[in-house]
Amino acid sequence: MARPDKAAAVAELADQFRSSNAAVLTEYRGLTVAQLKTLRRSLGENAQYAVVKNTLTKIAANEAGITSLDDQFNGPTAVAFITGDPVESAKGLRDFAKENPNLIIKGGVLDGKALSADEIKKLADLESREVLLSKLAGAFKGKQSQAASLFQALPSKFVRTAEALRVKLAEQGGAE
C-alpha cells in the first residue's frame, strides 16, 4: 500500500475513534466470513465492526488520544466502533462469543476510559438505557404518588379529628 493510502486509513480510523462512544477490540481468528457477517448484524445498527491492521490502528488510536489500548494490538484484530448505546453492542459481542468461542474480546474503551474484557462483559449484563430510564421514571412516579397520598391524608385526618372533637363536645354538652 502506498504511503498516502496509509495516511488516509489512519485518518479515517482516528475519526472513527473520536466519533465513537466506545470501541471494543476483538480477536477473530478462526471465524468464517459468514460468521463475521452474523456478528456485524448482532451488534446493532449503531455499531460498525471493522477488521484492521494493528500498526495503523495503534497510530490512529494514539492520534485520537487513546493510549490505553497499545498492548492489545497483537494478533488478528477487529474493532467494533460503537456510536449508540454501548450496552446493546456489548450484549451482541458477548452473546456471539458464547456461541462462537473463536471470538475473543480483548478489551476496549468507553468515553475515553479503558475497559478490560471482564468490564465489557459486565457492561453487557446491564439493562439498556431505555429500560433504566423507564425504571427511574417509575420510581419518580411512585414517590409522587406517595407524596400526593400524604398531602391528601392531612386534610382528611384534620376533618376526622375535628368531627370527633365536635361529637365529643356535643356529648359532653348533652350530659351536663
XYZ file of C-alpha atoms in Angstrom:
176
model
C 0.000 0.000 0.000
C 1.301 3.468 -0.839
C 2.130 5.932 1.923
C -0.788 8.333 1.167
C -3.198 5.396 1.403
C -1.862 4.501 4.833
C -2.147 8.111 5.978
C -5.757 8.206 4.767
C -6.517 4.912 6.552
C -5.007 6.246 9.795
C -7.005 9.477 9.497
C -10.231 7.544 8.905
C -9.616 5.246 11.885
C -8.720 8.205 14.107
C -12.012 9.889 13.117
C -13.894 6.695 13.980
C -12.219 6.565 17.414
C -13.099 10.233 18.035
C -16.726 9.941 16.902
C -17.464 6.699 18.773
C -18.840 6.456 22.303
C -16.986 3.183 22.706
C -14.635 0.872 20.854
C -14.155 -2.826 21.577
C -11.129 -4.784 20.353
C -11.621 -8.431 19.469
C -9.601 -11.292 18.058
C -11.476 -13.032 15.277
C -9.041 -15.855 14.382
C -10.918 -18.915 13.154
C -14.172 -17.175 12.250
C -15.581 -17.590 8.779
C -16.804 -14.726 6.603
C -20.390 -15.835 7.224
C -19.828 -15.774 10.987
C -18.334 -12.268 10.762
C -21.405 -11.155 8.804
C -23.643 -12.588 11.539
C -21.544 -10.812 14.168
C -21.920 -7.478 12.385
C -25.713 -7.909 12.380
C -25.779 -8.867 16.075
C -24.019 -5.648 17.100
C -26.975 -3.497 16.161
C -27.321 -0.572 13.835
C -25.234 1.802 15.960
C -22.006 -0.173 15.671
C -19.520 -0.797 12.908
C -17.248 -3.852 13.051
C -14.022 -3.493 11.090
C -11.046 -5.796 10.614
C -7.997 -3.563 10.989
C -4.236 -3.533 10.677
C -2.655 -3.375 14.118
C 0.063 -0.838 13.366
C -2.224 1.615 11.594
C -4.942 1.258 14.227
C -2.467 1.797 17.059
C -1.262 5.006 15.391
C -4.864 6.144 14.827
C -5.841 5.415 18.438
C -2.855 7.404 19.685
C -3.805 10.313 17.390
C -7.308 10.186 18.867
C -5.828 10.368 22.379
C -6.355 6.705 23.279
C -3.108 5.160 24.508
C -4.566 2.588 26.896
C -5.099 0.033 24.107
C -1.491 -0.085 22.868
C -0.692 -3.512 24.353
C -3.826 -5.104 22.853
C -2.873 -4.628 19.210
C -1.447 -8.087 18.555
C -2.763 -10.984 16.542
C -5.688 -10.621 14.149
C -7.645 -7.657 15.460
C -11.040 -6.220 14.672
C -12.638 -3.182 16.266
C -16.306 -2.572 16.982
C -16.838 1.196 16.813
C -20.000 1.946 18.793
C -21.804 5.237 18.260
C -25.066 4.427 20.048
C -25.891 2.500 23.195
C -22.748 0.562 24.171
C -24.776 -1.912 26.242
C -26.628 -3.229 23.183
C -23.407 -3.810 21.243
C -21.633 -5.319 24.260
C -24.525 -7.787 24.613
C -24.218 -8.656 20.930
C -20.495 -9.339 21.306
C -20.973 -11.353 24.497
C -23.755 -13.485 23.051
C -21.867 -14.105 19.815
C -18.722 -15.064 21.765
C -20.747 -17.620 23.764
C -21.875 -19.310 20.553
C -18.512 -18.892 18.789
C -15.570 -19.343 21.168
C -13.160 -18.227 18.421
C -14.231 -14.626 19.049
C -12.144 -13.271 21.904
C -12.919 -9.899 23.454
C -9.574 -8.250 24.219
C -10.712 -5.008 25.794
C -11.863 -1.596 24.782
C -12.522 1.981 25.650
C -15.733 3.712 26.781
C -15.871 7.521 26.774
C -12.074 7.663 26.949
C -11.757 5.174 29.836
C -10.036 1.852 29.222
C -12.094 -1.291 29.783
C -10.857 -4.832 30.301
C -12.610 -7.809 28.725
C -14.320 -8.543 32.059
C -15.595 -4.973 32.316
C -17.071 -5.235 28.825
C -18.870 -8.418 29.887
C -20.212 -6.566 32.960
C -21.356 -3.768 30.660
C -23.239 -6.378 28.638
C -25.037 -7.510 31.812
C -26.540 -4.044 32.305
C -30.018 -3.299 31.103
C -30.417 -0.980 28.155
C -30.608 2.778 28.602
C -34.324 2.806 27.815
C -35.105 0.180 30.473
C -33.054 2.018 33.100
C -34.770 5.321 32.251
C -38.222 3.713 32.482
C -37.352 2.243 35.885
C -36.195 5.671 37.043
C -39.420 7.252 35.774
C -41.419 4.582 37.595
C -39.554 5.299 40.816
C -40.253 9.029 40.455
C -43.932 8.343 39.749
C -44.133 6.129 42.837
C -42.639 8.861 45.025
C -45.056 11.418 43.565
C -47.982 9.108 44.335
C -46.766 8.709 47.907
C -46.460 12.481 48.292
C -49.945 13.026 46.843
C -51.386 10.460 49.254
C -49.638 12.176 52.158
C -50.963 15.594 51.156
C -54.492 14.186 50.779
C -54.260 12.387 54.123
C -53.517 15.529 56.127
C -56.794 17.422 55.368
C -58.932 14.283 55.724
C -57.279 13.462 59.049
C -57.920 17.023 60.201
C -61.596 16.767 59.212
C -61.974 13.431 61.027
C -60.275 14.834 64.128
C -62.461 17.958 64.079
C -65.609 15.833 63.657
C -64.569 13.579 66.556
C -63.939 16.670 68.703
C -67.365 18.107 67.745
C -69.077 14.810 68.629
C -67.227 14.625 71.947
C -68.130 18.218 72.827
C -71.765 17.565 71.835
C -71.821 14.504 74.097
C -70.312 16.456 76.976
C -72.723 19.326 76.443
C -75.704 16.934 76.399
C -74.508 15.080 79.512
C -74.492 18.230 81.666
